mmCIF file of C-alpha atoms and ligand atoms in Angstrom:
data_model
loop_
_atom_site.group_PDB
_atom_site.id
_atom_site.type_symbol
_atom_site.label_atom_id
_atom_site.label_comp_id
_atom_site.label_asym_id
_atom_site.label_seq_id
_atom_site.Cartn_x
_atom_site.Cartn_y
_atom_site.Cartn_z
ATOM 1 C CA UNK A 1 0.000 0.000 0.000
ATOM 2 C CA UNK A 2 2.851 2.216 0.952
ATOM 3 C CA UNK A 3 4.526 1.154 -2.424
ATOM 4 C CA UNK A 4 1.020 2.354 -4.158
ATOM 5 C CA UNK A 5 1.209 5.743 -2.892
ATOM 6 C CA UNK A 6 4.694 6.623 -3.729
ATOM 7 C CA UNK A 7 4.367 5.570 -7.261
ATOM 8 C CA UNK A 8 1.024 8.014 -6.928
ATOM 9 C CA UNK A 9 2.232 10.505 -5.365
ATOM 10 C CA UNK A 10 5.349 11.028 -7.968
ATOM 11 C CA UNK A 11 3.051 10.139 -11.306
ATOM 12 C CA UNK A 12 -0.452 12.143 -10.110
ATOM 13 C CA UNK A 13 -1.211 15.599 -9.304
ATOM 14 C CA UNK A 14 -4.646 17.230 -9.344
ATOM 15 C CA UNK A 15 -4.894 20.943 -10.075
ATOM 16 C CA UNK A 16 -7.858 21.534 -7.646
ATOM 17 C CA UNK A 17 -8.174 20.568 -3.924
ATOM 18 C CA UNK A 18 -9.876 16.836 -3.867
ATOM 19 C CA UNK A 19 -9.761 13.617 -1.748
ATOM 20 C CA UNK A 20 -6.067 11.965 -2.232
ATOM 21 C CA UNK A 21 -8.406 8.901 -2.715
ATOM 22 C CA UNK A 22 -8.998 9.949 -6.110
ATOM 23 C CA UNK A 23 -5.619 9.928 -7.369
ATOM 24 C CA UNK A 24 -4.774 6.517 -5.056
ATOM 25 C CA UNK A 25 -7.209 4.589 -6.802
ATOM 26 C CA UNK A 26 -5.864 3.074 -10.080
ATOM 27 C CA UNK A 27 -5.646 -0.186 -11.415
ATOM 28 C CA UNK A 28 -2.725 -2.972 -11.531
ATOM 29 C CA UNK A 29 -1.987 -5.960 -12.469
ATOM 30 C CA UNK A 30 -0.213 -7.335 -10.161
ATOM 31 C CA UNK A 31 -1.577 -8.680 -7.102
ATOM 32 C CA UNK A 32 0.250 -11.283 -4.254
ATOM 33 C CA UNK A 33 -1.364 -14.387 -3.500
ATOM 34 C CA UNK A 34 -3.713 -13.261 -0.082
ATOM 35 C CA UNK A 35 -7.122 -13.810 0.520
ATOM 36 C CA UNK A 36 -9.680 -10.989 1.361
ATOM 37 C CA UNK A 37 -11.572 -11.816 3.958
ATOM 38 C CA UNK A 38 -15.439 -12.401 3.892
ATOM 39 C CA UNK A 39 -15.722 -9.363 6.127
ATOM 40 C CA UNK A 40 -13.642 -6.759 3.611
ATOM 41 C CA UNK A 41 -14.713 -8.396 0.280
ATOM 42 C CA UNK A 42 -18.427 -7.391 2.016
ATOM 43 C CA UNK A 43 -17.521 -4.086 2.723
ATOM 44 C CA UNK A 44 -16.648 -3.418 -0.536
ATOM 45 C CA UNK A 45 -20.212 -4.616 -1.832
ATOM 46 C CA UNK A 46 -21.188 -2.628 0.511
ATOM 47 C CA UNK A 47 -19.822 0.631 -0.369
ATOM 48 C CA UNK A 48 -21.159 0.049 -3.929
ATOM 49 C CA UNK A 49 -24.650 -0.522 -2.365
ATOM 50 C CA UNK A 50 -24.553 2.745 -1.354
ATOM 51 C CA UNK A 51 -24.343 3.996 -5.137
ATOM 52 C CA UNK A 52 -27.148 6.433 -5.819
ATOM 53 C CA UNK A 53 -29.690 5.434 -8.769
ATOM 54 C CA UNK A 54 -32.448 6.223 -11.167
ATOM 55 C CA UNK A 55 -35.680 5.755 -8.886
ATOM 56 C CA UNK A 56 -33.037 4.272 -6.290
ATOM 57 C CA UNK A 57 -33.932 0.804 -8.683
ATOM 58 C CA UNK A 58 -30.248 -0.509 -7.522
ATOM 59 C CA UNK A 59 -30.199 -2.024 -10.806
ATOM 60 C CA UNK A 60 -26.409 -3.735 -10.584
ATOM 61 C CA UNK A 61 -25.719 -7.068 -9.180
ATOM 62 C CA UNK A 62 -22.260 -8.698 -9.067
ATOM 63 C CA UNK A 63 -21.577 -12.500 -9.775
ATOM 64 C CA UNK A 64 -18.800 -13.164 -7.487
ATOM 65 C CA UNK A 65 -15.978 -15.893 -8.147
ATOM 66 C CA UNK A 66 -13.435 -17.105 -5.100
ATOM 67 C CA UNK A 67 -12.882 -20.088 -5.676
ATOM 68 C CA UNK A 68 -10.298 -21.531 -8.171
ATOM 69 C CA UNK A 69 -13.390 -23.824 -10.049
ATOM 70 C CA UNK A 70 -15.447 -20.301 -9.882
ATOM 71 C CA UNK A 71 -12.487 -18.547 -11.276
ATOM 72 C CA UNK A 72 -11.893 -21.096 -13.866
ATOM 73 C CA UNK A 73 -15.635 -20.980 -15.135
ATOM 74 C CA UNK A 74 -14.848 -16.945 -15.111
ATOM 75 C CA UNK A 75 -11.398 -17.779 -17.150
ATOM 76 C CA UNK A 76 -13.259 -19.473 -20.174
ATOM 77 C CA UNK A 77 -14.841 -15.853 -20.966
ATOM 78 C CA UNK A 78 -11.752 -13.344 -20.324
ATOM 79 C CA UNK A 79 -9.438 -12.458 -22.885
ATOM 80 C CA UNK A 80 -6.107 -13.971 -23.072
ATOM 81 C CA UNK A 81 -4.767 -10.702 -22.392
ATOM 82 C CA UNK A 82 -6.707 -10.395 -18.959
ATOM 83 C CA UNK A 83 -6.377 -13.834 -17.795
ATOM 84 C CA UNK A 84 -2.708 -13.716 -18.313
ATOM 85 C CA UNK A 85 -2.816 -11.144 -14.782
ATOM 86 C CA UNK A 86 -6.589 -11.223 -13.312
ATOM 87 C CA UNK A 87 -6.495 -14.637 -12.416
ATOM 88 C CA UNK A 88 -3.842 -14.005 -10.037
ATOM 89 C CA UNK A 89 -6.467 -11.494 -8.105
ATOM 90 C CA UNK A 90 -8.315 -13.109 -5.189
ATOM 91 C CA UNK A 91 -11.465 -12.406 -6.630
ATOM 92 C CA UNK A 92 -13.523 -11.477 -10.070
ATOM 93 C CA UNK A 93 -16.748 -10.366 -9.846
ATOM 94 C CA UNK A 94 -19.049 -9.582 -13.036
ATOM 95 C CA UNK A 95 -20.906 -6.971 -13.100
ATOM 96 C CA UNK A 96 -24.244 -6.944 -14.472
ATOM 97 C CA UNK A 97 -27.147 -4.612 -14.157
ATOM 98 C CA UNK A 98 -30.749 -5.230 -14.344
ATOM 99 C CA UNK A 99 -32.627 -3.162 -17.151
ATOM 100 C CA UNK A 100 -36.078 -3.195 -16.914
ATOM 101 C CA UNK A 101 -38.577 -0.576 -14.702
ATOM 102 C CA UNK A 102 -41.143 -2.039 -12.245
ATOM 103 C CA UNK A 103 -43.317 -0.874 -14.994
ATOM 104 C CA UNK A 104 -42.168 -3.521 -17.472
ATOM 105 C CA UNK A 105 -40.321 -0.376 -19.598
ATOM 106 C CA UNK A 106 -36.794 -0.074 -19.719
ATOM 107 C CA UNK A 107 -34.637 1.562 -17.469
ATOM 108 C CA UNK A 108 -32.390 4.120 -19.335
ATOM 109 C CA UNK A 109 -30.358 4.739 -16.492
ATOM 110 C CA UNK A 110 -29.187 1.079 -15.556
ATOM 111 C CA UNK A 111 -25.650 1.535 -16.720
ATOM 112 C CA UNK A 112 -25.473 4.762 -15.469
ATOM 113 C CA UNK A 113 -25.698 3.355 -11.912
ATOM 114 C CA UNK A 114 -23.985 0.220 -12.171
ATOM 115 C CA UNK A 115 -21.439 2.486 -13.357
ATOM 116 C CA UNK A 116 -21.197 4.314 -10.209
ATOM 117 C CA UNK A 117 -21.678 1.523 -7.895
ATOM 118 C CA UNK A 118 -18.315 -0.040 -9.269
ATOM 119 C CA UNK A 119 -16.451 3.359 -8.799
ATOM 120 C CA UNK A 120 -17.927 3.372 -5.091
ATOM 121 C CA UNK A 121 -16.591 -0.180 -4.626
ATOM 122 C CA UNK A 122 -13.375 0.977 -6.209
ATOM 123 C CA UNK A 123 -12.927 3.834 -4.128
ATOM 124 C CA UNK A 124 -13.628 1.592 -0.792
ATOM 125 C CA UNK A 125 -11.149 -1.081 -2.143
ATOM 126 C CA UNK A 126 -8.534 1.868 -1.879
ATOM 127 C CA UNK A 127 -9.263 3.146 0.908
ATOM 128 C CA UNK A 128 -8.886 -0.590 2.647
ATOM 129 C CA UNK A 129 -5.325 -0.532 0.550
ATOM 130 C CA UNK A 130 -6.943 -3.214 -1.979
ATOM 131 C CA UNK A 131 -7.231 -2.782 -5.280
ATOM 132 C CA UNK A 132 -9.678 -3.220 -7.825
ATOM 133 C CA UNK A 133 -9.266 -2.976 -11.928
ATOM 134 C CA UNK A 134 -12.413 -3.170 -14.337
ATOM 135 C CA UNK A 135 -12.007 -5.351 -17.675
ATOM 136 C CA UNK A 136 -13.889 -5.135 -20.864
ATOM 137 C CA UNK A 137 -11.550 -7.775 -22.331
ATOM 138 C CA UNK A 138 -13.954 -10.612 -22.337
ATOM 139 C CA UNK A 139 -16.700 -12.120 -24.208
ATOM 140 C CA UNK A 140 -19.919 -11.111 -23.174
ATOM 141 C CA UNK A 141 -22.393 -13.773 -24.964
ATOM 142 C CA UNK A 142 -19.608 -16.495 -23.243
ATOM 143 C CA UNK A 143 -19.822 -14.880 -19.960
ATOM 144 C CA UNK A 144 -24.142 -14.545 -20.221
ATOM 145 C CA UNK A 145 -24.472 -18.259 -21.422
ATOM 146 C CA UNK A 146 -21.783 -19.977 -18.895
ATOM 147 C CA UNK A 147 -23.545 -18.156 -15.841
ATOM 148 C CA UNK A 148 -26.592 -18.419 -16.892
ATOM 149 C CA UNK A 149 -27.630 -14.912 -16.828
ATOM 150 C CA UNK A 150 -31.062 -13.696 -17.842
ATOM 151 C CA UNK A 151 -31.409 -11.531 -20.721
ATOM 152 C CA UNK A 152 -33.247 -8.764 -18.599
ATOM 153 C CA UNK A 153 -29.511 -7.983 -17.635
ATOM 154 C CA UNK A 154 -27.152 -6.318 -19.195
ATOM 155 C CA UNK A 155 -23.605 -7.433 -19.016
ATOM 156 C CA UNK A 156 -20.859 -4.546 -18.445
ATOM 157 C CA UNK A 157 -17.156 -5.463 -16.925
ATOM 158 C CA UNK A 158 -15.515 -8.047 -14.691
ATOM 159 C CA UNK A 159 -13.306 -6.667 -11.846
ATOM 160 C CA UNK A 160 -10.365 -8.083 -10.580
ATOM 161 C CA UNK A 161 -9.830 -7.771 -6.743
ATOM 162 C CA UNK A 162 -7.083 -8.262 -4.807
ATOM 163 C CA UNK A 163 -3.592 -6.932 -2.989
ATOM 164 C CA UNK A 164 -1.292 -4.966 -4.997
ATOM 165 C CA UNK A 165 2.291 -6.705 -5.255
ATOM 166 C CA UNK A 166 4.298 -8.995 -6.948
ATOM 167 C CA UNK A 167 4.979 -7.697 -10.326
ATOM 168 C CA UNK A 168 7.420 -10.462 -10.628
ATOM 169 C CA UNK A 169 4.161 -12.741 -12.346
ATOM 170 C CA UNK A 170 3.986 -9.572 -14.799
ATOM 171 C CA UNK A 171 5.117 -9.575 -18.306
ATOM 172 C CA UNK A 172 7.171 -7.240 -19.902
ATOM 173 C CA UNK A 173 4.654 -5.351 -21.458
ATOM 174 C CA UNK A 174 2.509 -5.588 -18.209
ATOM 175 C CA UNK A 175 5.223 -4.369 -16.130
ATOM 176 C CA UNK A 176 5.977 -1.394 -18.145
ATOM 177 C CA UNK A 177 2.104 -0.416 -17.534
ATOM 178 C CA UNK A 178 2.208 -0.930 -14.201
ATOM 179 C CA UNK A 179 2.055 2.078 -12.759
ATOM 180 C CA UNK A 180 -1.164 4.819 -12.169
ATOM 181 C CA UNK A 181 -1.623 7.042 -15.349
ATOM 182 C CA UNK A 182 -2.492 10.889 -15.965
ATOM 183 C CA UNK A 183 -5.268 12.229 -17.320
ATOM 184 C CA UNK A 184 -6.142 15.438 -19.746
ATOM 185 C CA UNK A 185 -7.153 18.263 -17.681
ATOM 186 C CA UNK A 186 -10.211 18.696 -16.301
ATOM 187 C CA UNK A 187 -11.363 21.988 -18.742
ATOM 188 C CA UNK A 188 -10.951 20.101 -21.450
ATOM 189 C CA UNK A 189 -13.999 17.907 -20.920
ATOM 190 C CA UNK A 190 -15.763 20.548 -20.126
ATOM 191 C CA UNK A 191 -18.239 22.727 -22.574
ATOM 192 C CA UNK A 192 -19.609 26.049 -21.546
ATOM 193 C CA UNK A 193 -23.258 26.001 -21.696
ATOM 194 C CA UNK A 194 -23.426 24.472 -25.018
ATOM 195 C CA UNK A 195 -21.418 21.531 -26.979
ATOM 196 C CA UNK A 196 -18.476 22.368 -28.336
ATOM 197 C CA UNK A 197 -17.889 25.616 -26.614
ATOM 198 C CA UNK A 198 -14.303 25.681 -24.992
ATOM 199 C CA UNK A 199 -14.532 26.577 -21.241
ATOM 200 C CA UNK A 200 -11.452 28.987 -21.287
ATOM 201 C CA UNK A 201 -10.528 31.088 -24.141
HETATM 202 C C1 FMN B 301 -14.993 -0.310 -18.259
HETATM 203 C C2 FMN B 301 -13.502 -0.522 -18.196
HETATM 204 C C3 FMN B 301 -12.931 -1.517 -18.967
HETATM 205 C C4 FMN B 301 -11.559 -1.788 -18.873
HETATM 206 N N1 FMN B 301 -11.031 -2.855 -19.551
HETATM 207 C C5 FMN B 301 -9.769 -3.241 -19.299
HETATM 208 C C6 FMN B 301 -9.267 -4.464 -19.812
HETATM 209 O O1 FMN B 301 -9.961 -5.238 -20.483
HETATM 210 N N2 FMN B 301 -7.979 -4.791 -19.517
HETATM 211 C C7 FMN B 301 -7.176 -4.002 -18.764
HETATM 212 O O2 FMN B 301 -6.032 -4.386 -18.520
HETATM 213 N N3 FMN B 301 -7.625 -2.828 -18.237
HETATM 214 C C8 FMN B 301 -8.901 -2.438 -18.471
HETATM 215 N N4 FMN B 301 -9.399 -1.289 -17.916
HETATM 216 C C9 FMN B 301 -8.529 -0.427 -17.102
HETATM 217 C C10 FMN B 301 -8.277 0.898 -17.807
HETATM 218 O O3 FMN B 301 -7.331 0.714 -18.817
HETATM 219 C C11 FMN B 301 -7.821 1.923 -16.754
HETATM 220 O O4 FMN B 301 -8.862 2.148 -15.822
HETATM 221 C C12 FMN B 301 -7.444 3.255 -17.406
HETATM 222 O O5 FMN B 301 -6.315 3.111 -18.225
HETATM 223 C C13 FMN B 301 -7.164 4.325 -16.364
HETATM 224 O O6 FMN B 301 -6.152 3.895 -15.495
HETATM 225 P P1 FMN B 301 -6.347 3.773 -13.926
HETATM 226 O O7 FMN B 301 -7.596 2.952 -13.660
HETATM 227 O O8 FMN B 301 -5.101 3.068 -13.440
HETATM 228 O O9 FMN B 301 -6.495 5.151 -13.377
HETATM 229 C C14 FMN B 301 -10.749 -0.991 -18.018
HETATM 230 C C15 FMN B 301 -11.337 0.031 -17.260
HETATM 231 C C16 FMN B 301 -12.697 0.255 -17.333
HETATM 232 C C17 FMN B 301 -13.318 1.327 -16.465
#
């Protein structure tokens, strides 16, 4: 954890006052063989029940594999390119969220909020010196067929949970991106008052 947040502290640097939490949280893929506990892998579901949502419908639910047949089962469906690292995590979870209303309509905000739930559970993982790292790398129709999940749900990313460390397992190419990256500045996602229109001059 230490480790985490000098490589942070000398790669990030925001421009206005915010939580250090945001720039702690990023995502390797390297992780040491430890177990989370029942207790802190809870907590962290926890934190992304919290997640506000469209008519507070809680539309995301996480398929959760610890063991090594669950994570095997996860393995058929993630790339090559993820398994290579993610398998070494302690656990994967899938996220998934739930699209229809009460009302039988559809809920145009599901993704929206499973969205946010992950980046609460994220942000908790850090906080508890975990880490957690979202993958789109896989194949969706594999994943929805091999754990059996309803079409009513939409299937988004599988996140990799675990303890930072050992970038021994990494390869080259994996080590060289292991470390937390920058971003653009904030103005320039930003539009003022319509699209397109720069916020500073
Ligand atoms: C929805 C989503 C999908 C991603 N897919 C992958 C992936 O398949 N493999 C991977 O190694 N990283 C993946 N990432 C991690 C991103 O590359 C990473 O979040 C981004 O480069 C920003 O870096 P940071 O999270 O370390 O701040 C994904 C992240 C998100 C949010």
């Amino acid at each position: 954890m230490q480790d985490k947040h000098y490589e942070v502290q000398n790669t990030r640097h925001a421009a206005y006052d915010i939580n250090p939490i945001f720039l702690n949280r990023w995502s390797p893929r390297a992780f040491i063989d430890k177990q989370i506990s029942d207790e802190i892998l809870l907590s962290l579901f926890e934190a992304a029940r919290w997640a506000p949502s469209a008519s507070n419908l809680q539309p995301w639910r996480y398929i959760v594999a610890q063991t090594k047949e669950e994570k095997q089962l996860f393995a058929e469906f993630i790339l090559p390119a993820n398994t290579e690292w993610c398998l070494n995590a302690s656990v994967l979870a899938l996220l998934i969220s739930h699209t229809p209303t009460p009302s039988g309509g559809v809920n145009g905000s599901h993704a929206f909020d499973a969205g946010t739930s992950w980046g609460y559970l994220a942000l908790e993982a850090t906080r508890q010196g975990l880490s957690a790292h979202a993958m789109a790398g896989f194949d969706r129709d594999k994943a929805r067929n091999l754990l059996h999940i309803p079409q009513e749900y939409e299937v988004h990313a599988v996140i990799a949970i675990g303890y930072h460390g050992n970038t021994e397992s990494l390869s080259e190419r994996n080590l060289e991106r292991e470390q937390p990256s920058n971003r653009r500045s904030a103005e320039e996602s930003l539009y003022k008052g319509t699209f397109g229109a720069a916020w500073t001059d």
